[in-house]
PDB file of C-alpha atoms in Angstrom:
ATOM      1  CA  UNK Q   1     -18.856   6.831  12.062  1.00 63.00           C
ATOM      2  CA  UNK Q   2     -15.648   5.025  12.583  1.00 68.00           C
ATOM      3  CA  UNK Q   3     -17.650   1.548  11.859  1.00 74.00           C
ATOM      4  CA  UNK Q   4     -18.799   2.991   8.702  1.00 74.00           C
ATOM      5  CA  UNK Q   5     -15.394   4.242   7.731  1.00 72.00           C
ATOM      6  CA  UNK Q   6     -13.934   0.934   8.235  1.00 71.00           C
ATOM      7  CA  UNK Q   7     -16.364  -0.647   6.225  1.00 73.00           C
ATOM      8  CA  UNK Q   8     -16.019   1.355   3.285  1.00 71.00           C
ATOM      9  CA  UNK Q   9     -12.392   1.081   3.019  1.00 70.00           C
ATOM     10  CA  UNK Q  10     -12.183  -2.551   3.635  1.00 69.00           C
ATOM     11  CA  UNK Q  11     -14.864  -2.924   0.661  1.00 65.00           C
ATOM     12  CA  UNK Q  12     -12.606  -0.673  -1.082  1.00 65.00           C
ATOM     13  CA  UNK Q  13      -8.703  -2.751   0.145  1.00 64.00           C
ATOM     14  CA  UNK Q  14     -10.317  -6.226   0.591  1.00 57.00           C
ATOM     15  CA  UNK Q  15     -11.515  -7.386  -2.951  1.00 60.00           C
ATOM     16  CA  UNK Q  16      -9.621  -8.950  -5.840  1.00 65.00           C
ATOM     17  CA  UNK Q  17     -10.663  -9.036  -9.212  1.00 67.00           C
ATOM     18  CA  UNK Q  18     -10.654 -12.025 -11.374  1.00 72.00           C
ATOM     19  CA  UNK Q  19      -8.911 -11.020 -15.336  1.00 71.00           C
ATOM     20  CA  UNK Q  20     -12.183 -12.453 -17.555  1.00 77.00           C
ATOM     21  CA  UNK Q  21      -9.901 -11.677 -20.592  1.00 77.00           C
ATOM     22  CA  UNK Q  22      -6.841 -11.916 -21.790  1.00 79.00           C
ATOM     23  CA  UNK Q  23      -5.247 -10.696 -25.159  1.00 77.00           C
ATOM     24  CA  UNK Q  24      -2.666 -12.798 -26.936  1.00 79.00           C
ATOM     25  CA  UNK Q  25       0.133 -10.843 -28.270  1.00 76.00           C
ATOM     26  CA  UNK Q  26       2.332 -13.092 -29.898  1.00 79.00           C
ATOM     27  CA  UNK Q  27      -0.865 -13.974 -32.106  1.00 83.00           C
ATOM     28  CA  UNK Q  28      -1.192 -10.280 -32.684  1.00 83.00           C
ATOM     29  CA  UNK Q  29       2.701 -10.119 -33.754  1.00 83.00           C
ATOM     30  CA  UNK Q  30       3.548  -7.856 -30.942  1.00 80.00           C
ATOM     31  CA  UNK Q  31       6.832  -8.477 -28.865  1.00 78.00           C
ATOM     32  CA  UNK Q  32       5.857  -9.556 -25.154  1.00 75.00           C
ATOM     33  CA  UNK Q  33       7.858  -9.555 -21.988  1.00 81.00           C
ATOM     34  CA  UNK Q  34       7.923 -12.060 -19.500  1.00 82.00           C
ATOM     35  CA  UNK Q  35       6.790  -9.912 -16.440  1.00 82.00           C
ATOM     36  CA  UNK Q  36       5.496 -12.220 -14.213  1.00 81.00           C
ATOM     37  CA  UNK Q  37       8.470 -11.166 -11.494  1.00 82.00           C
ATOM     38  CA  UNK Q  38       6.102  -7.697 -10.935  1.00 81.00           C
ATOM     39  CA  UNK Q  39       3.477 -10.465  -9.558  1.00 82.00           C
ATOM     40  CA  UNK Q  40       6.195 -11.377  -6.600  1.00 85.00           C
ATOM     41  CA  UNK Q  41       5.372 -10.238  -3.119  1.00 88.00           C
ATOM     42  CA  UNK Q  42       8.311  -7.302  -2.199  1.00 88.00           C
ATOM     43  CA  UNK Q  43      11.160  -8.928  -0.633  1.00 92.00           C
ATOM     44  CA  UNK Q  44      12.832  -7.613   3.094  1.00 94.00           C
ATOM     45  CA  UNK Q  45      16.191  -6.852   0.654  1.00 94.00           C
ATOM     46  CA  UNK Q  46      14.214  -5.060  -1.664  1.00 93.00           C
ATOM     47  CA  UNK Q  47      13.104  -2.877   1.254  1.00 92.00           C
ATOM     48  CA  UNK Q  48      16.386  -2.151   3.109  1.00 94.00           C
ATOM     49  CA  UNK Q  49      17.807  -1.135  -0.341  1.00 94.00           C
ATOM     50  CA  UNK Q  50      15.401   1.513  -0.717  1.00 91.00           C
ATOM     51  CA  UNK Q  51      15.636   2.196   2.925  1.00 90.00           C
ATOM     52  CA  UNK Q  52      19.436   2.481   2.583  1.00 92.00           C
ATOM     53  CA  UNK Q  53      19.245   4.716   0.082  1.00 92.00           C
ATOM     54  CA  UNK Q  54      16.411   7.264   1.979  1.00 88.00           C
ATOM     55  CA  UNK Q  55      18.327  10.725   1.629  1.00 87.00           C
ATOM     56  CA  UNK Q  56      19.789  11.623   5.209  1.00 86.00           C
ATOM     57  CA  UNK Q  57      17.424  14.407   7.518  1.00 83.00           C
ATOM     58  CA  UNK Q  58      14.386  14.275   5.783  1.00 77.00           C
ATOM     59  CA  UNK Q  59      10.926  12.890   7.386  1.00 76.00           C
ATOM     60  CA  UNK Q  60       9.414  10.857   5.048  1.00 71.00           C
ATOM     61  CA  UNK Q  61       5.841  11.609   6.243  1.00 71.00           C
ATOM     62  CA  UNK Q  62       3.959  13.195   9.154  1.00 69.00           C
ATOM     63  CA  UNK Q  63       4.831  10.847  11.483  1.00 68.00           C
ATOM     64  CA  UNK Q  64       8.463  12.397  11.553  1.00 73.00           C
ATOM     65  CA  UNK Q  65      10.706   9.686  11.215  1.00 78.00           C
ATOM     66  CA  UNK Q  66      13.983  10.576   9.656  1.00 85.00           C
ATOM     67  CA  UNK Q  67      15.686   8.310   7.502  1.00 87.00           C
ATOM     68  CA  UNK Q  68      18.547   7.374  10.144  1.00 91.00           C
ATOM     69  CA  UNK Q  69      15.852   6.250  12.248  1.00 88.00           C
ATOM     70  CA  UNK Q  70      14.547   3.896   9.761  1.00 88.00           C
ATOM     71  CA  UNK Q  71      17.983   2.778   9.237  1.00 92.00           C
ATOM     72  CA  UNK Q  72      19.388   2.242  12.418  1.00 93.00           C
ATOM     73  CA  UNK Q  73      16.124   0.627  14.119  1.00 92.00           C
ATOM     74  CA  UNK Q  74      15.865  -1.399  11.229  1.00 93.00           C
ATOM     75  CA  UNK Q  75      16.230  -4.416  13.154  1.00 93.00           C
ATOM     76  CA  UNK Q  76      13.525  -3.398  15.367  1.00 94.00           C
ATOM     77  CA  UNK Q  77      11.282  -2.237  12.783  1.00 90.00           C
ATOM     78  CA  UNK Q  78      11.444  -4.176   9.922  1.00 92.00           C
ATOM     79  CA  UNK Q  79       9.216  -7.007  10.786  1.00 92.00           C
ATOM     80  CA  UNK Q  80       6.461  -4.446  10.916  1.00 88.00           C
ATOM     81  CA  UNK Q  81       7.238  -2.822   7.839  1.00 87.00           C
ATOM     82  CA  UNK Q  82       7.136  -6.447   6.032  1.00 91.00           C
ATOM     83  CA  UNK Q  83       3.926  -7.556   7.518  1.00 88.00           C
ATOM     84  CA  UNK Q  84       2.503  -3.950   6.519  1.00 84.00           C
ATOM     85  CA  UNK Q  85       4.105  -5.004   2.500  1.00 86.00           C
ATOM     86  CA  UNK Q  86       2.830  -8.564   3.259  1.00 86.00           C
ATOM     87  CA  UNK Q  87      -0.677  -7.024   3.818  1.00 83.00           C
ATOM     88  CA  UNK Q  88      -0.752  -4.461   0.956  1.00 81.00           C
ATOM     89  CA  UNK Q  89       0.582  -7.552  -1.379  1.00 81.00           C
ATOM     90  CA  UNK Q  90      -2.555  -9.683   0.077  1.00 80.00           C
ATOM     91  CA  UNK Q  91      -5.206  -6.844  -0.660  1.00 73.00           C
ATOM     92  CA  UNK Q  92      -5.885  -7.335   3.193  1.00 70.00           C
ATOM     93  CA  UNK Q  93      -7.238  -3.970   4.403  1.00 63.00           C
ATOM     94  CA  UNK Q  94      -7.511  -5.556   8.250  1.00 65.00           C
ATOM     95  CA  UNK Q  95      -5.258  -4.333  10.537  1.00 63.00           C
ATOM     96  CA  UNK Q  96      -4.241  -0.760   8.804  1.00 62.00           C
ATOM     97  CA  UNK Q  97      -7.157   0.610  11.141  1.00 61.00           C
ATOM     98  CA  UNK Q  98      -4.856   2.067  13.417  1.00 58.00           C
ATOM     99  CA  UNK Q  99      -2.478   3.676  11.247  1.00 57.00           C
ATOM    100  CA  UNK Q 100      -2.856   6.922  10.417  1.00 52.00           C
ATOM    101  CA  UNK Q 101      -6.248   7.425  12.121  1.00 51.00           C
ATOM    102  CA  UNK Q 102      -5.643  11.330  12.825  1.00 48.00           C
ATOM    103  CA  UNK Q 103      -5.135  11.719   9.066  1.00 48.00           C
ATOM    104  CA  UNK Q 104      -8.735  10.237   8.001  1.00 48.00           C
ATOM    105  CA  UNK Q 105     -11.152  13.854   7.626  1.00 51.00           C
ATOM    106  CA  UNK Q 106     -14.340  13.441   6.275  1.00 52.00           C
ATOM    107  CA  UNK Q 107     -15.365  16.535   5.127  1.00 59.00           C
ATOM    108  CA  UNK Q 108     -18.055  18.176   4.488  1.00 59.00           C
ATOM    109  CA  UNK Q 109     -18.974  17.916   8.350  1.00 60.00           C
ATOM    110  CA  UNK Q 110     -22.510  17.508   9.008  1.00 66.00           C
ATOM    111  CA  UNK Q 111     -24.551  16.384  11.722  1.00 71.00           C
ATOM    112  CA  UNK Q 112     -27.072  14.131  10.271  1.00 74.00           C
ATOM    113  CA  UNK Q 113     -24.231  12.166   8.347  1.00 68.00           C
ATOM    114  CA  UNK Q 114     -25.085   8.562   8.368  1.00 70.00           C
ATOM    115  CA  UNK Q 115     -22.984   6.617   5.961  1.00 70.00           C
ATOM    116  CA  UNK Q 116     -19.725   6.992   3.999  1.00 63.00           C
ATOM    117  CA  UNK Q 117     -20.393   7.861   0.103  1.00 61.00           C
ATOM    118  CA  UNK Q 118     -18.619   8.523  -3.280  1.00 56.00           C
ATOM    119  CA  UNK Q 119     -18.431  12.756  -3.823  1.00 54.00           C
ATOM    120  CA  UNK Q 120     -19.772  13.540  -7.158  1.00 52.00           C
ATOM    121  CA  UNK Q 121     -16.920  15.549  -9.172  1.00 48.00           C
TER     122      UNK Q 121
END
């Protein structure tokens, strides 16, 4: 099962779509911003301002961290956090196997299960 879950999320984090088409606003009359600097992998100062900014005793997630951790091991950690960004940035879904493993549930639980699927809503 954990072969199949792998699979299904690296389908899912691995692939890049191509833009086909492409409208042309400044034909249309409309006013366009230049927004190409959203396209820019997330640099390490962009990170340690949001981590320096991480409100004081609070876990972020399950995993229990506090903030002060984050920002006194930053040194330590930060590397990482930027090849996890890196990653993300990259659509490269190898590698986050091992994070958060005890979080992944597939419910419902049944014996004969075989393969991963999408739920109908």
């Amino acid at each position: 099962m954990a072969g199949a879950s792998f699979n299904r999320f690296q389908d899912l984090m691995g692939t890049s779509i191509d833009c086909e088409f492409s409208l042309d606003l400044e034909f249309l009359g409309l006013h366009t911003e230049d927004l190409s600097e959203l396209e820019a992998p997330v640099s390490e100062e962009e990170v340690w301002d949001v981590v320096r900014q991480l409100s004081h005793g609070k876990a972020l997630g399950p995993d229990g961290f506090i903030a002060e951790f984050l920002q006194n091991c930053w040194t330590t950690v930060k590397g990482d956090f930027m090849a996890a960004f890196a990653k993300l940035f990259t659509m490269c879904g190898h590698g986050f196997q091992g994070l958060n493993q005890a979080l992944l549930i597939l419910l419902p639980k049944r014996p004969d299960a075989a393969a991963l699927g999408v739920l109908p809503h």
